[in-house]
């Protein structure tokens, strides 16, 4: 389906018609044609999860959680299955709305991201009870919900984060109040409504997923302090992580990254070239785990560049690199300073970024490759766009040392292409990251094209790593003294 303003309007209109009009119109900022007024705001609390203010959303989520506690684990399983199905049926619509509203990324990659979030996020099966049995009796350890989770979600993966968090948090027995990024509020409301409808169809409570029609920084901050919020889960950049960590509540924080990709002289360069373009170009590089800089051993740098170009990279010359740097960096990153990109170009297509500096490149170009030195701001700033620096390094150890430094201690994600197990092991150890991918694209570490489950909230600052249902639970123990052994 071609994405036009009219087609997106039509999709949003469907949402507005099927939901409580006034609030959703406010949330999406789109007037349905004819400007017909929707039902009254008072109808909004009737189970669809969208509220005029954050306090009302929290109150509804509290009641929903109490209702959920009266349901069986089997009902929870059915709710999760229904959520997965609803995502599967709406993959293209979710991708279209996200691209159109937030104005970032690639539609086909968003379809894949949503599919993976719907299918590969662990559900109720993740909550494994543990027993201890000895002469003193039997002890049972189970995973209990926190209650009401406050979840802050980013503009870069709006739907994937809501889908994945909703599945994991509800599987764990919680209800959730989402505060989405304001620039993705329409598609976030759409996703929350879709999932609430699925939950209802499986016999789950209304308002298990709640949100506010007009999310703001203030409504996010209200979650940080509201007495009825039991757990905070924050997915975003450095500012929101710092703000959330000041809360006295338990916080699970998924923060920024700047994933380095080291390539040494033992790597399979044909595979590395393909994997790096696929990884750095994935959703126009807005995913936190996407490779953000290539650090390559000098002796094979030219050969690797050849492979990158074969796979869709376009190399900029020196003056073009200078021009693009001026364009895309708002605050230059350097040692001890993470910097910031120019938001106007975050997640934009390479040809549009190139055009903005007066360079015409083929539309199908996946990344703009920029050879720079190790001190360059492109290396030290999380750009979140397909402008990828490449640095020549003396040897694998020099590349690994630069990787550790320019990752700023985020301990988020790193990648290495090598067949030298000593160097692979050294990098794995010294990076000390939540995610380390050997000989693949960084996204393979999220479970697609690699083994394991998926998550779109990778909590490096608080050490939770790839979050999952178990992460959103409290451990509880019950001991029966002297009895119930069967041997
Ligand atoms: P952002 O930090 O601008 O916004 C994220 C969310 O935090 C939004 O909902 C925003 O409204 C809210 N927010 C921002 N500042 C706040 C404050 N001071 N108080 C309360 N709420 C605040 O990030 P973004 O541009 O939407 O997303 C990109 C960033 O998020 C990148 O740095 C990326 O690496 C990171 N990210 C990390 C993960 C992960 O799993 N670790 C996943 C996705 C994105």
mmCIF file of N, CA and C in Angstrom, residues 94-193:
data_model
loop_
_atom_site.group_PDB
_atom_site.id
_atom_site.type_symbol
_atom_site.label_atom_id
_atom_site.label_comp_id
_atom_site.label_asym_id
_atom_site.label_seq_id
_atom_site.Cartn_x
_atom_site.Cartn_y
_atom_site.Cartn_z
ATOM 1 N N UNK A 94 0.432 -0.835 11.473
ATOM 2 C CA UNK A 94 1.275 -0.292 12.541
ATOM 3 C C UNK A 94 2.509 0.389 11.943
ATOM 4 N N UNK A 95 3.109 -0.261 10.948
ATOM 5 C CA UNK A 95 4.317 0.299 10.329
ATOM 6 C C UNK A 95 3.993 1.603 9.601
ATOM 7 N N UNK A 96 2.902 1.603 8.857
ATOM 8 C CA UNK A 96 2.516 2.810 8.107
ATOM 9 C C UNK A 96 2.304 3.987 9.045
ATOM 10 N N UNK A 97 1.540 3.739 10.102
ATOM 11 C CA UNK A 97 1.221 4.837 11.033
ATOM 12 C C UNK A 97 2.487 5.367 11.715
ATOM 13 N N UNK A 98 3.385 4.451 12.084
ATOM 14 C CA UNK A 98 4.608 4.887 12.785
ATOM 15 C C UNK A 98 5.488 5.724 11.867
ATOM 16 N N UNK A 99 5.664 5.269 10.628
ATOM 17 C CA UNK A 99 6.516 6.020 9.695
ATOM 18 C C UNK A 99 5.905 7.387 9.445
ATOM 19 N N UNK A 100 4.595 7.396 9.231
ATOM 20 C CA UNK A 100 3.943 8.648 8.876
ATOM 21 C C UNK A 100 3.947 9.632 10.047
ATOM 22 N N UNK A 101 3.643 9.136 11.239
ATOM 23 C CA UNK A 101 3.511 10.073 12.366
ATOM 24 C C UNK A 101 4.864 10.549 12.897
ATOM 25 N N UNK A 102 5.778 9.612 13.138
ATOM 26 C CA UNK A 102 7.069 10.005 13.726
ATOM 27 C C UNK A 102 8.041 10.471 12.650
ATOM 28 N N UNK A 103 7.762 10.119 11.381
ATOM 29 C CA UNK A 103 8.591 10.594 10.266
ATOM 30 C C UNK A 103 10.000 10.017 10.275
ATOM 31 N N UNK A 104 10.138 8.785 10.737
ATOM 32 C CA UNK A 104 11.472 8.177 10.820
ATOM 33 C C UNK A 104 11.401 6.723 10.386
ATOM 34 N N UNK A 105 12.521 6.226 9.871
ATOM 35 C CA UNK A 105 12.667 4.788 9.672
ATOM 36 C C UNK A 105 12.141 4.279 8.342
ATOM 37 N N UNK A 106 12.201 2.955 8.200
ATOM 38 C CA UNK A 106 11.825 2.276 6.950
ATOM 39 C C UNK A 106 10.654 1.345 7.221
ATOM 40 N N UNK A 107 9.635 1.488 6.401
ATOM 41 C CA UNK A 107 8.397 0.739 6.609
ATOM 42 C C UNK A 107 8.649 -0.775 6.714
ATOM 43 N N UNK A 108 9.430 -1.319 5.749
ATOM 44 C CA UNK A 108 9.605 -2.784 5.726
ATOM 45 C C UNK A 108 10.319 -3.283 6.988
ATOM 46 N N UNK A 109 11.208 -2.465 7.534
ATOM 47 C CA UNK A 109 11.898 -2.875 8.759
ATOM 48 C C UNK A 109 10.958 -2.784 9.955
ATOM 49 N N UNK A 110 10.053 -1.824 9.929
ATOM 50 C CA UNK A 110 9.087 -1.706 11.037
ATOM 51 C C UNK A 110 8.116 -2.887 11.030
ATOM 52 N N UNK A 111 7.743 -3.340 9.837
ATOM 53 C CA UNK A 111 6.886 -4.531 9.767
ATOM 54 C C UNK A 111 7.590 -5.695 10.473
ATOM 55 N N UNK A 112 8.875 -5.864 10.153
ATOM 56 C CA UNK A 112 9.648 -6.955 10.765
ATOM 57 C C UNK A 112 9.773 -6.762 12.274
ATOM 58 N N UNK A 113 10.053 -5.536 12.711
ATOM 59 C CA UNK A 113 10.231 -5.265 14.150
ATOM 60 C C UNK A 113 8.940 -5.601 14.921
ATOM 61 N N UNK A 114 7.805 -5.197 14.378
ATOM 62 C CA UNK A 114 6.534 -5.485 15.060
ATOM 63 C C UNK A 114 6.243 -6.981 15.081
ATOM 64 N N UNK A 115 6.571 -7.636 13.963
ATOM 65 C CA UNK A 115 6.343 -9.098 13.872
ATOM 66 C C UNK A 115 7.165 -9.813 14.951
ATOM 67 N N UNK A 116 8.427 -9.420 15.048
ATOM 68 C CA UNK A 116 9.310 -10.037 16.029
ATOM 69 C C UNK A 116 8.813 -9.737 17.453
ATOM 70 N N UNK A 117 8.407 -8.484 17.698
ATOM 71 C CA UNK A 117 7.920 -8.114 19.041
ATOM 72 C C UNK A 117 6.690 -8.941 19.392
ATOM 73 N N UNK A 118 5.783 -9.129 18.418
ATOM 74 C CA UNK A 118 4.554 -9.887 18.681
ATOM 75 C C UNK A 118 4.815 -11.371 18.878
ATOM 76 N N UNK A 119 5.738 -11.915 18.097
ATOM 77 C CA UNK A 119 5.932 -13.370 18.129
ATOM 78 C C UNK A 119 6.956 -13.830 19.153
ATOM 79 N N UNK A 120 7.988 -13.031 19.383
ATOM 80 C CA UNK A 120 9.162 -13.554 20.103
ATOM 81 C C UNK A 120 9.371 -12.973 21.501
ATOM 82 N N UNK A 121 8.440 -12.143 21.962
ATOM 83 C CA UNK A 121 8.529 -11.670 23.347
ATOM 84 C C UNK A 121 8.004 -12.787 24.250
ATOM 85 N N UNK A 122 8.779 -13.190 25.253
ATOM 86 C CA UNK A 122 8.298 -14.292 26.101
ATOM 87 C C UNK A 122 7.001 -13.938 26.828
ATOM 88 N N UNK A 123 6.140 -14.941 27.038
ATOM 89 C CA UNK A 123 4.861 -14.739 27.728
ATOM 90 C C UNK A 123 4.868 -15.392 29.101
ATOM 91 N N UNK A 124 3.699 -15.939 29.472
ATOM 92 C CA UNK A 124 3.521 -16.503 30.821
ATOM 93 C C UNK A 124 4.520 -17.642 31.089
ATOM 94 N N UNK A 125 4.905 -18.363 30.028
ATOM 95 C CA UNK A 125 5.841 -19.494 30.203
ATOM 96 C C UNK A 125 7.189 -19.046 30.775
ATOM 97 N N UNK A 126 7.449 -17.734 30.718
ATOM 98 C CA UNK A 126 8.725 -17.225 31.225
ATOM 99 C C UNK A 126 8.801 -17.264 32.758
ATOM 100 N N UNK A 127 7.639 -17.332 33.414
ATOM 101 C CA UNK A 127 7.608 -17.254 34.886
ATOM 102 C C UNK A 127 7.779 -18.658 35.457
ATOM 103 N N UNK A 128 8.987 -19.015 35.750
ATOM 104 C CA UNK A 128 9.237 -20.415 36.163
ATOM 105 C C UNK A 128 9.307 -20.522 37.680
ATOM 106 N N UNK A 129 8.371 -21.283 38.291
ATOM 107 C CA UNK A 129 8.464 -21.492 39.735
ATOM 108 C C UNK A 129 9.681 -22.373 40.051
ATOM 109 N N UNK A 130 10.258 -22.175 41.221
ATOM 110 C CA UNK A 130 11.420 -22.970 41.633
ATOM 111 C C UNK A 130 11.084 -23.621 42.967
ATOM 112 N N UNK A 131 11.516 -24.870 43.173
ATOM 113 C CA UNK A 131 11.285 -25.510 44.477
ATOM 114 C C UNK A 131 12.615 -25.964 45.078
ATOM 115 N N UNK A 132 12.671 -25.958 46.410
ATOM 116 C CA UNK A 132 13.802 -26.524 47.138
ATOM 117 C C UNK A 132 13.211 -27.579 48.071
ATOM 118 N N UNK A 133 13.838 -28.715 48.135
ATOM 119 C CA UNK A 133 13.305 -29.776 48.980
ATOM 120 C C UNK A 133 14.458 -30.434 49.723
ATOM 121 N N UNK A 134 14.375 -30.492 51.077
ATOM 122 C CA UNK A 134 15.391 -31.228 51.830
ATOM 123 C C UNK A 134 14.792 -31.709 53.158
ATOM 124 N N UNK A 135 15.620 -32.140 54.096
ATOM 125 C CA UNK A 135 15.119 -32.696 55.353
ATOM 126 C C UNK A 135 14.195 -31.743 56.089
ATOM 127 N N UNK A 136 14.329 -30.445 55.823
ATOM 128 C CA UNK A 136 13.531 -29.454 56.560
ATOM 129 C C UNK A 136 12.242 -29.086 55.861
ATOM 130 N N UNK A 137 11.908 -29.788 54.792
ATOM 131 C CA UNK A 137 10.622 -29.533 54.171
ATOM 132 C C UNK A 137 10.747 -29.043 52.729
ATOM 133 N N UNK A 138 9.757 -28.270 52.333
ATOM 134 C CA UNK A 138 9.650 -27.862 50.926
ATOM 135 C C UNK A 138 9.459 -26.351 50.838
ATOM 136 N N UNK A 139 10.243 -25.715 49.960
ATOM 137 C CA UNK A 139 10.125 -24.264 49.763
ATOM 138 C C UNK A 139 9.804 -23.998 48.300
ATOM 139 N N UNK A 140 8.836 -23.119 48.100
ATOM 140 C CA UNK A 140 8.400 -22.762 46.744
ATOM 141 C C UNK A 140 8.707 -21.296 46.494
ATOM 142 N N UNK A 141 9.326 -21.012 45.327
ATOM 143 C CA UNK A 141 9.603 -19.627 44.942
ATOM 144 C C UNK A 141 8.805 -19.338 43.674
ATOM 145 N N UNK A 142 7.979 -18.291 43.737
ATOM 146 C CA UNK A 142 7.182 -17.921 42.560
ATOM 147 C C UNK A 142 7.409 -16.455 42.212
ATOM 148 N N UNK A 143 7.041 -16.106 40.982
ATOM 149 C CA UNK A 143 7.214 -14.731 40.494
ATOM 150 C C UNK A 143 5.879 -14.009 40.600
ATOM 151 N N UNK A 144 5.856 -12.915 41.348
ATOM 152 C CA UNK A 144 4.618 -12.152 41.561
ATOM 153 C C UNK A 144 4.694 -10.811 40.827
ATOM 154 N N UNK A 145 3.553 -10.282 40.381
ATOM 155 C CA UNK A 145 3.593 -8.972 39.716
ATOM 156 C C UNK A 145 3.920 -7.853 40.698
ATOM 157 N N UNK A 146 4.410 -6.733 40.160
ATOM 158 C CA UNK A 146 4.579 -5.533 40.992
ATOM 159 C C UNK A 146 3.229 -4.887 41.252
ATOM 160 N N UNK A 147 2.365 -4.867 40.231
ATOM 161 C CA UNK A 147 1.072 -4.195 40.343
ATOM 162 C C UNK A 147 0.839 -3.327 39.124
ATOM 163 N N UNK A 148 0.990 -2.006 39.295
ATOM 164 C CA UNK A 148 0.818 -1.087 38.156
ATOM 165 C C UNK A 148 2.204 -0.601 37.718
ATOM 166 N N UNK A 149 2.524 -0.846 36.450
ATOM 167 C CA UNK A 149 3.822 -0.418 35.907
ATOM 168 C C UNK A 149 3.636 0.903 35.164
ATOM 169 N N UNK A 150 4.529 1.844 35.380
ATOM 170 C CA UNK A 150 4.582 3.072 34.577
ATOM 171 C C UNK A 150 5.647 2.881 33.516
ATOM 172 N N UNK A 151 5.265 2.944 32.248
ATOM 173 C CA UNK A 151 6.218 2.655 31.162
ATOM 174 C C UNK A 151 6.347 3.863 30.242
ATOM 175 N N UNK A 152 7.570 4.371 30.117
ATOM 176 C CA UNK A 152 7.850 5.511 29.232
ATOM 177 C C UNK A 152 8.429 4.942 27.941
ATOM 178 N N UNK A 153 7.846 5.303 26.802
ATOM 179 C CA UNK A 153 8.286 4.676 25.545
ATOM 180 C C UNK A 153 8.843 5.715 24.565
ATOM 181 N N UNK A 154 9.738 5.273 23.674
ATOM 182 C CA UNK A 154 10.455 6.214 22.798
ATOM 183 C C UNK A 154 9.754 6.496 21.468
ATOM 184 N N UNK A 155 10.234 7.519 20.784
ATOM 185 C CA UNK A 155 9.697 7.849 19.458
ATOM 186 C C UNK A 155 10.262 6.905 18.401
ATOM 187 N N UNK A 156 11.429 6.318 18.694
ATOM 188 C CA UNK A 156 12.135 5.563 17.664
ATOM 189 C C UNK A 156 11.552 4.162 17.423
ATOM 190 N N UNK A 157 11.084 3.501 18.480
ATOM 191 C CA UNK A 157 10.417 2.190 18.334
ATOM 192 C C UNK A 157 9.065 2.273 19.035
ATOM 193 N N UNK A 158 8.162 3.145 18.643
ATOM 194 C CA UNK A 158 6.978 3.354 19.485
ATOM 195 C C UNK A 158 6.106 2.112 19.624
ATOM 196 N N UNK A 159 5.789 1.469 18.500
ATOM 197 C CA UNK A 159 4.855 0.343 18.568
ATOM 198 C C UNK A 159 5.525 -0.919 19.106
ATOM 199 N N UNK A 160 6.776 -1.152 18.681
ATOM 200 C CA UNK A 160 7.476 -2.372 19.115
ATOM 201 C C UNK A 160 7.634 -2.374 20.632
ATOM 202 N N UNK A 161 7.966 -1.199 21.195
ATOM 203 C CA UNK A 161 8.198 -1.139 22.649
ATOM 204 C C UNK A 161 6.890 -1.376 23.387
ATOM 205 N N UNK A 162 5.805 -0.791 22.900
ATOM 206 C CA UNK A 162 4.511 -0.990 23.571
ATOM 207 C C UNK A 162 4.089 -2.455 23.462
ATOM 208 N N UNK A 163 4.243 -3.039 22.278
ATOM 209 C CA UNK A 163 3.836 -4.447 22.095
ATOM 210 C C UNK A 163 4.649 -5.357 23.024
ATOM 211 N N UNK A 164 5.956 -5.180 22.975
ATOM 212 C CA UNK A 164 6.827 -6.080 23.733
ATOM 213 C C UNK A 164 6.648 -5.875 25.241
ATOM 214 N N UNK A 165 6.595 -4.622 25.677
ATOM 215 C CA UNK A 165 6.387 -4.371 27.109
ATOM 216 C C UNK A 165 5.011 -4.856 27.548
ATOM 217 N N UNK A 166 3.991 -4.605 26.741
ATOM 218 C CA UNK A 166 2.634 -5.016 27.127
ATOM 219 C C UNK A 166 2.578 -6.534 27.310
ATOM 220 N N UNK A 167 3.144 -7.277 26.364
ATOM 221 C CA UNK A 167 3.113 -8.747 26.482
ATOM 222 C C UNK A 167 3.859 -9.184 27.744
ATOM 223 N N UNK A 168 5.063 -8.683 27.941
ATOM 224 C CA UNK A 168 5.874 -9.113 29.085
ATOM 225 C C UNK A 168 5.266 -8.680 30.416
ATOM 226 N N UNK A 169 4.791 -7.454 30.476
ATOM 227 C CA UNK A 169 4.281 -6.933 31.753
ATOM 228 C C UNK A 169 2.958 -7.593 32.129
ATOM 229 N N UNK A 170 2.098 -7.830 31.137
ATOM 230 C CA UNK A 170 0.810 -8.482 31.427
ATOM 231 C C UNK A 170 1.020 -9.965 31.711
ATOM 232 N N UNK A 171 1.900 -10.616 30.956
ATOM 233 C CA UNK A 171 2.214 -12.022 31.254
ATOM 234 C C UNK A 171 2.669 -12.146 32.700
ATOM 235 N N UNK A 172 3.370 -11.125 33.177
ATOM 236 C CA UNK A 172 3.866 -11.138 34.559
ATOM 237 C C UNK A 172 2.772 -10.795 35.564
ATOM 238 N N UNK A 173 1.591 -10.383 35.091
ATOM 239 C CA UNK A 173 0.459 -10.119 35.988
ATOM 240 C C UNK A 173 0.265 -8.658 36.361
ATOM 241 N N UNK A 174 0.928 -7.753 35.644
ATOM 242 C CA UNK A 174 0.787 -6.324 35.943
ATOM 243 C C UNK A 174 -0.250 -5.671 35.031
ATOM 244 N N UNK A 175 -0.684 -4.469 35.411
ATOM 245 C CA UNK A 175 -1.315 -3.571 34.440
ATOM 246 C C UNK A 175 -0.282 -2.488 34.139
ATOM 247 N N UNK A 176 -0.526 -1.703 33.075
ATOM 248 C CA UNK A 176 0.497 -0.746 32.632
ATOM 249 C C UNK A 176 -0.131 0.607 32.313
ATOM 250 N N UNK A 177 0.546 1.676 32.736
ATOM 251 C CA UNK A 177 0.208 3.016 32.246
ATOM 252 C C UNK A 177 1.372 3.460 31.363
ATOM 253 N N UNK A 178 1.096 3.642 30.076
ATOM 254 C CA UNK A 178 2.137 4.074 29.151
ATOM 255 C C UNK A 178 2.146 5.600 29.040
ATOM 256 N N UNK A 179 3.345 6.152 29.006
ATOM 257 C CA UNK A 179 3.480 7.562 28.612
ATOM 258 C C UNK A 179 4.341 7.569 27.350
ATOM 259 N N UNK A 180 3.696 7.562 26.180
ATOM 260 C CA UNK A 180 4.468 7.487 24.937
ATOM 261 C C UNK A 180 5.150 8.815 24.629
ATOM 262 N N UNK A 181 6.087 8.767 23.689
ATOM 263 C CA UNK A 181 6.713 10.008 23.219
ATOM 264 C C UNK A 181 5.651 10.843 22.505
ATOM 265 N N UNK A 182 5.592 12.157 22.782
ATOM 266 C CA UNK A 182 4.547 12.980 22.155
ATOM 267 C C UNK A 182 4.547 12.905 20.623
ATOM 268 N N UNK A 183 5.706 12.692 20.006
ATOM 269 C CA UNK A 183 5.715 12.691 18.535
ATOM 270 C C UNK A 183 5.230 11.357 17.960
ATOM 271 N N UNK A 184 4.878 10.409 18.820
ATOM 272 C CA UNK A 184 4.325 9.136 18.330
ATOM 273 C C UNK A 184 3.046 8.798 19.094
ATOM 274 N N UNK A 185 2.343 9.804 19.580
ATOM 275 C CA UNK A 185 1.206 9.524 20.473
ATOM 276 C C UNK A 185 0.043 8.855 19.724
ATOM 277 N N UNK A 186 -0.193 9.229 18.479
ATOM 278 C CA UNK A 186 -1.318 8.654 17.726
ATOM 279 C C UNK A 186 -1.142 7.160 17.516
ATOM 280 N N UNK A 187 0.029 6.774 17.005
ATOM 281 C CA UNK A 187 0.252 5.351 16.730
ATOM 282 C C UNK A 187 0.367 4.571 18.044
ATOM 283 N N UNK A 188 0.795 5.246 19.098
ATOM 284 C CA UNK A 188 0.880 4.578 20.404
ATOM 285 C C UNK A 188 -0.523 4.289 20.923
ATOM 286 N N UNK A 189 -1.424 5.272 20.810
ATOM 287 C CA UNK A 189 -2.821 5.079 21.217
ATOM 288 C C UNK A 189 -3.444 3.954 20.388
ATOM 289 N N UNK A 190 -3.162 3.968 19.101
ATOM 290 C CA UNK A 190 -3.701 2.933 18.215
ATOM 291 C C UNK A 190 -3.252 1.543 18.700
ATOM 292 N N UNK A 191 -1.968 1.430 19.041
ATOM 293 C CA UNK A 191 -1.410 0.132 19.462
ATOM 294 C C UNK A 191 -2.032 -0.312 20.787
ATOM 295 N N UNK A 192 -2.147 0.633 21.716
ATOM 296 C CA UNK A 192 -2.710 0.307 23.036
ATOM 297 C C UNK A 192 -4.161 -0.151 22.884
ATOM 298 N N UNK A 193 -4.911 0.537 22.047
ATOM 299 C CA UNK A 193 -6.311 0.157 21.834
ATOM 300 C C UNK A 193 -6.411 -1.238 21.206
#
